[in-house]
PDB file of C-alpha atoms in Angstrom:
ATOM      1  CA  UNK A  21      66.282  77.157 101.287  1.00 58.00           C
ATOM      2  CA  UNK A  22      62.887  75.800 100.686  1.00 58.00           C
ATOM      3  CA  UNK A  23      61.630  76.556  97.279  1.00 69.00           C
ATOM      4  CA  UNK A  24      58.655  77.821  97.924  1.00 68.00           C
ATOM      5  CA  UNK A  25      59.660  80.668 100.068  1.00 65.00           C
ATOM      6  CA  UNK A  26      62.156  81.231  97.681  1.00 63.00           C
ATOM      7  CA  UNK A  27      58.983  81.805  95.074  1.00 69.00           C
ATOM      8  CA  UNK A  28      57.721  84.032  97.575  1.00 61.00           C
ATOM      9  CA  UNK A  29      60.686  86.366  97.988  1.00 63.00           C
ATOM     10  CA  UNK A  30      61.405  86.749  94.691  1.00 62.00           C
ATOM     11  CA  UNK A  31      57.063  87.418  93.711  1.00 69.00           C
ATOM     12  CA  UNK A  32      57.190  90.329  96.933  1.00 67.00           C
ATOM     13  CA  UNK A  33      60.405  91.588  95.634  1.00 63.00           C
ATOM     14  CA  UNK A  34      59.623  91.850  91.983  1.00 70.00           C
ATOM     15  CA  UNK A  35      57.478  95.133  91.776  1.00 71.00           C
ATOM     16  CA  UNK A  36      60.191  97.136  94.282  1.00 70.00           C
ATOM     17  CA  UNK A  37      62.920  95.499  91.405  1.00 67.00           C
ATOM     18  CA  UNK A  38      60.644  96.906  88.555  1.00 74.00           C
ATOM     19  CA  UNK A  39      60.274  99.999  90.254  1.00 75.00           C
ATOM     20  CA  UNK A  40      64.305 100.665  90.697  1.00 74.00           C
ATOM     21  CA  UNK A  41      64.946  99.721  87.419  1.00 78.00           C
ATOM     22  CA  UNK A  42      62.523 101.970  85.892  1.00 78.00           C
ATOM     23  CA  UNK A  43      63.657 104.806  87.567  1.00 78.00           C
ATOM     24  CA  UNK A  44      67.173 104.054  86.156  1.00 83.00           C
ATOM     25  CA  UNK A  45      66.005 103.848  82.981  1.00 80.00           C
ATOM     26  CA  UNK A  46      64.271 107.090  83.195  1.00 82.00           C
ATOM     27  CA  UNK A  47      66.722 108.796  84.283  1.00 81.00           C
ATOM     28  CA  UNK A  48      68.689 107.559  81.139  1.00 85.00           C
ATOM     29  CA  UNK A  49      65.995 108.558  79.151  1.00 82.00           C
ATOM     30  CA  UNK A  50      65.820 111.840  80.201  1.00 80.00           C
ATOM     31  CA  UNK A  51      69.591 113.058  78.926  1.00 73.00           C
ATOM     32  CA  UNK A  52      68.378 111.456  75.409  1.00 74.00           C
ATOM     33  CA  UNK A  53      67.905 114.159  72.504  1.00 63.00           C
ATOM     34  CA  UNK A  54      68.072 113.679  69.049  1.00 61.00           C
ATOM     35  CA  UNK A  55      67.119 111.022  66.596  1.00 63.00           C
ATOM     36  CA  UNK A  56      68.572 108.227  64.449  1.00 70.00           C
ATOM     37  CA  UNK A  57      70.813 107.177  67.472  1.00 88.00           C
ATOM     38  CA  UNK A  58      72.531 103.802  67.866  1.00 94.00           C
ATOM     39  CA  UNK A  59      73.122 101.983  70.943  1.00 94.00           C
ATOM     40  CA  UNK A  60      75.031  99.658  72.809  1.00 95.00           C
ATOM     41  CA  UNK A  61      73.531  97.561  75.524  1.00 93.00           C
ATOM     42  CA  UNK A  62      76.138  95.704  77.462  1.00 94.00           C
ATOM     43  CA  UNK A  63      75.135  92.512  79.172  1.00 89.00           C
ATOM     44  CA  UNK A  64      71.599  93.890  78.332  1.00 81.00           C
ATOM     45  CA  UNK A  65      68.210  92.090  77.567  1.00 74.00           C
ATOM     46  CA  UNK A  66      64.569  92.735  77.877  1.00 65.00           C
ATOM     47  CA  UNK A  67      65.040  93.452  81.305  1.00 61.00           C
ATOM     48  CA  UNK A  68      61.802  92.969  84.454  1.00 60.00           C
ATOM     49  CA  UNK A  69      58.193  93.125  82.797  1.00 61.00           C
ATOM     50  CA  UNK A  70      59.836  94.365  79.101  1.00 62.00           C
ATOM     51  CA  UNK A  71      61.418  97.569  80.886  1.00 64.00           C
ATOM     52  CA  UNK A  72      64.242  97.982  78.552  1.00 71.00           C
ATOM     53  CA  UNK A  73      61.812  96.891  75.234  1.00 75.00           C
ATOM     54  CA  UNK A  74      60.232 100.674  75.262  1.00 77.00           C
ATOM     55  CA  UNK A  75      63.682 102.519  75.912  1.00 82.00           C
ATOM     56  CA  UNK A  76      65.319 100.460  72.793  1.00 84.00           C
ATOM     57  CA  UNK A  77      62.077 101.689  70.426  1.00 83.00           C
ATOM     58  CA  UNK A  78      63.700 105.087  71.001  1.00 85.00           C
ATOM     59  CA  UNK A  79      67.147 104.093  69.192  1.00 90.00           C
ATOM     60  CA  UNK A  80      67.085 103.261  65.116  1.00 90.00           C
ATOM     61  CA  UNK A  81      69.656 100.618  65.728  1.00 91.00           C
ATOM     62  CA  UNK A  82      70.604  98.499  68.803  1.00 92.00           C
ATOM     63  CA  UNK A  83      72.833  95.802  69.271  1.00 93.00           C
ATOM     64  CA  UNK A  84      72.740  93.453  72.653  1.00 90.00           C
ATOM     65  CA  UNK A  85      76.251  92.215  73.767  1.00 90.00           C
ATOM     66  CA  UNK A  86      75.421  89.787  76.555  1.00 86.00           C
ATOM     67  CA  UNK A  87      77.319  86.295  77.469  1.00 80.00           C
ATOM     68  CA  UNK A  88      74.240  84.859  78.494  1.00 72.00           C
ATOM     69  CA  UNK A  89      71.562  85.957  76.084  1.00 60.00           C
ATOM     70  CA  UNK A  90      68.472  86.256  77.210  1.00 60.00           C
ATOM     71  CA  UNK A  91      66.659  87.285  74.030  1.00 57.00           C
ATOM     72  CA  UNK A  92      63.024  86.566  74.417  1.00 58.00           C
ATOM     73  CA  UNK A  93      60.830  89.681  72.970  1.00 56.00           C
ATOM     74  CA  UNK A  94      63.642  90.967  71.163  1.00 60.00           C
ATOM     75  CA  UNK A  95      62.319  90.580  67.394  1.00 63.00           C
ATOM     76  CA  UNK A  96      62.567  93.721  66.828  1.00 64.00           C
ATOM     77  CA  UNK A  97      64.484  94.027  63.715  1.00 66.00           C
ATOM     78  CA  UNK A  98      66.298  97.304  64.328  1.00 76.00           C
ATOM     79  CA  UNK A  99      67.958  95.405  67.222  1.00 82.00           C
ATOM     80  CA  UNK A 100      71.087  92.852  66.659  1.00 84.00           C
ATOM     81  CA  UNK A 101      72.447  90.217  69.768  1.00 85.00           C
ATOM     82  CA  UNK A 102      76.194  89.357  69.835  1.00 86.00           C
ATOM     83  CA  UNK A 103      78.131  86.895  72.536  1.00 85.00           C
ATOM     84  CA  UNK A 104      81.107  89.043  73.298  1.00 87.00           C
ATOM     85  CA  UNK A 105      83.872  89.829  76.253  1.00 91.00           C
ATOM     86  CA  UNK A 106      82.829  93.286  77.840  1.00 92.00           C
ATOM     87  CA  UNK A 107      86.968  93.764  78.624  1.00 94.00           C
ATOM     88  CA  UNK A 108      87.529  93.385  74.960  1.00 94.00           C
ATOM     89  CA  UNK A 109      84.551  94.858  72.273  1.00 95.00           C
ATOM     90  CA  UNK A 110      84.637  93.858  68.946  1.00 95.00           C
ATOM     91  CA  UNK A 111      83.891  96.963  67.574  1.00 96.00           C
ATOM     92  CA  UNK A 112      85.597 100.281  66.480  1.00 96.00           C
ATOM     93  CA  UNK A 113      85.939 103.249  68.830  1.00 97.00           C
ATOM     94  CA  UNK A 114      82.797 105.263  68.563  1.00 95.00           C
ATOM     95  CA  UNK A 115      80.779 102.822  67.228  1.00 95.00           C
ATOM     96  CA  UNK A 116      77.701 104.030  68.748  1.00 95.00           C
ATOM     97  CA  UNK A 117      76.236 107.154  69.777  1.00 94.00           C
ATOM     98  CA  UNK A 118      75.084 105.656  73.312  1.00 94.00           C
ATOM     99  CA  UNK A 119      76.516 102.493  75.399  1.00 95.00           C
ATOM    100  CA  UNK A 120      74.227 101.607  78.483  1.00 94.00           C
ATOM    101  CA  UNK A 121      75.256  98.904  81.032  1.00 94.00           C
ATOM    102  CA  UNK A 122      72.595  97.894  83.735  1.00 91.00           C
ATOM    103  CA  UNK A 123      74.546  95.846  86.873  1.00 91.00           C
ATOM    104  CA  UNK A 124      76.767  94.193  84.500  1.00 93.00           C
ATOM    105  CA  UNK A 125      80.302  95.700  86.071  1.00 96.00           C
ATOM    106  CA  UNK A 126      79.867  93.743  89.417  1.00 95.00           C
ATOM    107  CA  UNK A 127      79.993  90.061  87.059  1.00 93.00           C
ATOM    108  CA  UNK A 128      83.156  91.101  85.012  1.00 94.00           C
ATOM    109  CA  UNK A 129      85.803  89.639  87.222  1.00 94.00           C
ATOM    110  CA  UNK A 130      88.074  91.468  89.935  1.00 95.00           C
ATOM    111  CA  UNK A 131      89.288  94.885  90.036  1.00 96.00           C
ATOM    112  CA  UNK A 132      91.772  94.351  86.964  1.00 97.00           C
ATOM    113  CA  UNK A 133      88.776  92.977  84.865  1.00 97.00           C
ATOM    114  CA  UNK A 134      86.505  95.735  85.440  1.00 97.00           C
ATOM    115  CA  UNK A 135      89.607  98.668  85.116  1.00 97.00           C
ATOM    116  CA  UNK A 136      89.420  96.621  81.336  1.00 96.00           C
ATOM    117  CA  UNK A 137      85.576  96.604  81.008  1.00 97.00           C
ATOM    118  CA  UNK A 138      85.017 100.413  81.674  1.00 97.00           C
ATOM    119  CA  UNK A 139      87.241 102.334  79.058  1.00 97.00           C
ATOM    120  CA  UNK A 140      85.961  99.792  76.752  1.00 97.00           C
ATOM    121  CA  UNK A 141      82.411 101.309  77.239  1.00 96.00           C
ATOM    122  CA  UNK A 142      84.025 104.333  76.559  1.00 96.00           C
ATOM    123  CA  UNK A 143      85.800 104.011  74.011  1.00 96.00           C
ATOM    124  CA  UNK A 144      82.751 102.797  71.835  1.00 96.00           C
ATOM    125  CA  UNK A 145      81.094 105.495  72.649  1.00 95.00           C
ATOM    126  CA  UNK A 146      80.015 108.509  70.783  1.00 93.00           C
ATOM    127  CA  UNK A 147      77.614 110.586  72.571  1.00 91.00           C
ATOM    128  CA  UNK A 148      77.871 109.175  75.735  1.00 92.00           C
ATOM    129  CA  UNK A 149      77.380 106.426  77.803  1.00 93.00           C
ATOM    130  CA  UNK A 150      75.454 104.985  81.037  1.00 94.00           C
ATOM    131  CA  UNK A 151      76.558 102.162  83.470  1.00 95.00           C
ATOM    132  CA  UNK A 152      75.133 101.261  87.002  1.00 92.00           C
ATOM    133  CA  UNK A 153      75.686  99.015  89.530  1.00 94.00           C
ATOM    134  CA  UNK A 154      74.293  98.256  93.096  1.00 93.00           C
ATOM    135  CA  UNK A 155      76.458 100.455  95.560  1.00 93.00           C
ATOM    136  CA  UNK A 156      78.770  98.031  97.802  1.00 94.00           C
ATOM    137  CA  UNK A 157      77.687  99.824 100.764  1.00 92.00           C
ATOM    138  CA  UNK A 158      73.603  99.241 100.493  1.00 91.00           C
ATOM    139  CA  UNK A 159      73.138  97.018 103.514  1.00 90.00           C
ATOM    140  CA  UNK A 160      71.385  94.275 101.739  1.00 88.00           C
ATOM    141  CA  UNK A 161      73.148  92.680  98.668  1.00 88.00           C
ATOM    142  CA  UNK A 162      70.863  92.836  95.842  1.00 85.00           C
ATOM    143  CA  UNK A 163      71.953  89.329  94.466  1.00 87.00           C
ATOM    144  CA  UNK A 164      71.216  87.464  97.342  1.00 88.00           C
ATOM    145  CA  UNK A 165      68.980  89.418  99.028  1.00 88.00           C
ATOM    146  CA  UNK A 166      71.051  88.857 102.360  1.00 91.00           C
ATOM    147  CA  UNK A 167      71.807  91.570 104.606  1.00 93.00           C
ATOM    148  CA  UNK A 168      76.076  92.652 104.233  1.00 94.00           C
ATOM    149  CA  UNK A 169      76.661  89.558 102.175  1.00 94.00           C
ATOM    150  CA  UNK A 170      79.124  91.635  99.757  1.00 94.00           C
ATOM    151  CA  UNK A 171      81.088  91.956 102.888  1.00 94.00           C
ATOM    152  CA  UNK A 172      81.744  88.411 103.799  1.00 94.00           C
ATOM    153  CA  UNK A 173      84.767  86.065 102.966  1.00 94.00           C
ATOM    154  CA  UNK A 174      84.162  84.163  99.504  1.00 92.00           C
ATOM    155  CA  UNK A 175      84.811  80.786 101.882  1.00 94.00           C
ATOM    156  CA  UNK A 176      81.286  81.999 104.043  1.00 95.00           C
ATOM    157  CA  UNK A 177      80.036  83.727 101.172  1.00 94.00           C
ATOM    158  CA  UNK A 178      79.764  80.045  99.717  1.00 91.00           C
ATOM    159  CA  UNK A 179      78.147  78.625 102.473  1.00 92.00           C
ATOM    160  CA  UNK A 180      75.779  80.860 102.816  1.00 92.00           C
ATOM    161  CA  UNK A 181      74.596  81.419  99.392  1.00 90.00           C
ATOM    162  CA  UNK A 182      72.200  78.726  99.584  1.00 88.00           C
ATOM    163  CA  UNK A 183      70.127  79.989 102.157  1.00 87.00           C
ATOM    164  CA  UNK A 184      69.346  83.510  99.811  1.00 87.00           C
ATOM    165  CA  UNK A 185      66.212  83.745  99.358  1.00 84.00           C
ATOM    166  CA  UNK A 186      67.269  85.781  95.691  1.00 81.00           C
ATOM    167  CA  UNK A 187      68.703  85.244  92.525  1.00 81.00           C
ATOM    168  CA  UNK A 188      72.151  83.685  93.533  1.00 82.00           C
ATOM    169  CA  UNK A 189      71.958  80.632  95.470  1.00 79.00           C
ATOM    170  CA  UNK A 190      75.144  79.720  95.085  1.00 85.00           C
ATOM    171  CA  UNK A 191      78.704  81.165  95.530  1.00 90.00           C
ATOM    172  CA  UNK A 192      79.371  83.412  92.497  1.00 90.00           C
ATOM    173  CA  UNK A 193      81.956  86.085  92.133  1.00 92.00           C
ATOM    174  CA  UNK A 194      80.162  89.386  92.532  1.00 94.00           C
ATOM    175  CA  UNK A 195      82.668  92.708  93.307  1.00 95.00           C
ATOM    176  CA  UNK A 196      80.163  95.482  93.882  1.00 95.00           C
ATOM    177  CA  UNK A 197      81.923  99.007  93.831  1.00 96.00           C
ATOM    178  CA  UNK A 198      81.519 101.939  95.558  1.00 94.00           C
ATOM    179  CA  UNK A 199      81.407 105.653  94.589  1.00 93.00           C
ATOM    180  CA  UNK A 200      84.845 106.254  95.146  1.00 95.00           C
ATOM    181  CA  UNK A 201      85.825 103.097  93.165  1.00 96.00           C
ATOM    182  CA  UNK A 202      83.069 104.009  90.054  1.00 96.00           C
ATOM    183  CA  UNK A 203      84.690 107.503  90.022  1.00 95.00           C
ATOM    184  CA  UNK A 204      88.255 106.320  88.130  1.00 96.00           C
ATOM    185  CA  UNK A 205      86.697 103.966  86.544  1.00 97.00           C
ATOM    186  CA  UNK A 206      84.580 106.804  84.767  1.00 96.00           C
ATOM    187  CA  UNK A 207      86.815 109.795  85.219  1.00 95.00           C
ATOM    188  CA  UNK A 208      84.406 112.144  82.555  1.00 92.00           C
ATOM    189  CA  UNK A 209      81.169 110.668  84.612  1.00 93.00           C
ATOM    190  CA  UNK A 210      78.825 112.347  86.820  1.00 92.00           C
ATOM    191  CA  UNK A 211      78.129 109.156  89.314  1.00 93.00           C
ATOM    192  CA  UNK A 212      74.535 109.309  90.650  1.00 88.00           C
ATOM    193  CA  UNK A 213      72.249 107.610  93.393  1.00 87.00           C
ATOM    194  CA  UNK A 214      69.028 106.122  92.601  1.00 84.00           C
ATOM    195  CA  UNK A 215      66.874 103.925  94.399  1.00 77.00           C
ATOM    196  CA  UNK A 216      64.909 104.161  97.764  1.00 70.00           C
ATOM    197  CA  UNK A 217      64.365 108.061  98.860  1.00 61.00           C
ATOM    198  CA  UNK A 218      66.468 107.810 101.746  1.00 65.00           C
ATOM    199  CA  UNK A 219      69.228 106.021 100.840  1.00 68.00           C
ATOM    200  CA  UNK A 220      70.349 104.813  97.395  1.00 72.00           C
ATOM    201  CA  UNK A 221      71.528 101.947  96.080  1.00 86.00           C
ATOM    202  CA  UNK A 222      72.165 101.961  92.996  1.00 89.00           C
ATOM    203  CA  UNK A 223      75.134 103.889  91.380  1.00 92.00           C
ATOM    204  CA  UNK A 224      74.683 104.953  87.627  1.00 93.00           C
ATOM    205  CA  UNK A 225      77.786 106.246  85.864  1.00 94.00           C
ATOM    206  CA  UNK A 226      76.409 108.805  83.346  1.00 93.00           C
ATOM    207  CA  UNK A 227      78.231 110.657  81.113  1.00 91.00           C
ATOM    208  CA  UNK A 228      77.415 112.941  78.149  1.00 87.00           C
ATOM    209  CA  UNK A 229      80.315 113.852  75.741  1.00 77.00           C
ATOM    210  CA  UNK A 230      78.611 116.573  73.867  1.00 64.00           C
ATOM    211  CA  UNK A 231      78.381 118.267  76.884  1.00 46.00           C
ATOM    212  CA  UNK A 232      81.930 117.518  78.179  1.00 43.00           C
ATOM    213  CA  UNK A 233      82.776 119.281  75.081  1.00 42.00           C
ATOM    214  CA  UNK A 234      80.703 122.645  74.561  1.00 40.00           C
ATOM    215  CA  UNK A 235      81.699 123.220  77.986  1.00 36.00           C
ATOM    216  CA  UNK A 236      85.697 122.224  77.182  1.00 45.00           C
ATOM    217  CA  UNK A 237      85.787 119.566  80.254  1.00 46.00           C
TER     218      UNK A 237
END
């Protein structure tokens, strides 16, 4: 695809992006209480237009565990980077009071790697945690930005990867989930739509401890 309309795409598409992603981060934000929490961002980063900058300046410590770093604005000193493997954390089990995880599940691997990725975020996990993902059944793949790509064989989803006019433009292995697959993976979650008003799609995993346990769930 020519270049410049793949400038163009990605310029019309980046406020409706910044948009989506600050509604999940606001709804994150929202279940917050308390002060002198940790957390965990896995596979996180700045994120679009410095999005995920203000929610880290409401944590005293934060450590970024992403295999492709992406650390630009991140001086901060109460927040830490480390190259790690999501299925396998190098830390203790409740490490941190809150683990987050923005569209990282879909890039872990197949079904086995991502049934290894999830009670990892877990387990770290003291308070709670928060992972999302684009729902599999949103009509237009997120990645690509072509309409039921997530539904096509990997042979034609490697042909026509090059044509997306989005942030993949070539074959990559991307298993989006579904509610009924993000469900077991976070048994103690409360899985919720965001996105567009009529139909969501994005899938956020939330799930707060200290509630699961005044309540005895």
């Amino acid at each position: 695809m020519n270049e410049g309309i793949r400038r163009w795409a990605k310029k019309l598409a980046k406020p409706i992006h910044v948009r989506l992603q600050s509604l999940k981060v606001e709804l994150f934000r929202q279940h917050l209480s308390g002060t002198g929490l940790s957390l965990l961002d896995v596979g996180g980063g700045g994120g679009i237009d410095g999005g995920c900058l203000r929610l880290y300046t409401q944590f005293s410590r934060v450590v970024i565990a992403n295999l492709k770093p992406s650390f630009h604005g991140l001086e901060d000193r109460r927040v830490s980077k480390i190259v790690p493997d999501g299925r396998q954390l190098p830390f203790p089990d409740k490490s941190f009071d809150w683990v987050i995880s923005n569209a990282v599940i879909e890039h872990v691997g197949d079904w086995p790697d991502q049934k290894h990725f999830a009670p990892e975020i877990r387990r770290v996990a003291s308070c709670g945690s928060f992972v999302t993902t684009p729902d599999r059944y949103f009509p237009l793949a997120s990645h690509t930005f072509l309409p039921f790509y997530q539904f096509l064989p990997v042979d034609v989803q490697g042909r026509v990867a090059r044509y997306s006019p989005g942030y993949v433009q070539e074959y990559e292995q991307i298993n989006l989930l579904s509610p009924a697959q993000m469900r077991p993976l976070f048994p103690d979650a409360k899985v919720i739509y965001t996105g567009f008003s009529i139909v969501g799609n994005s899938l956020n995993a939330y799930c707060d401890k200290g509630w699961l346990h005044a309540h005895g769930a």
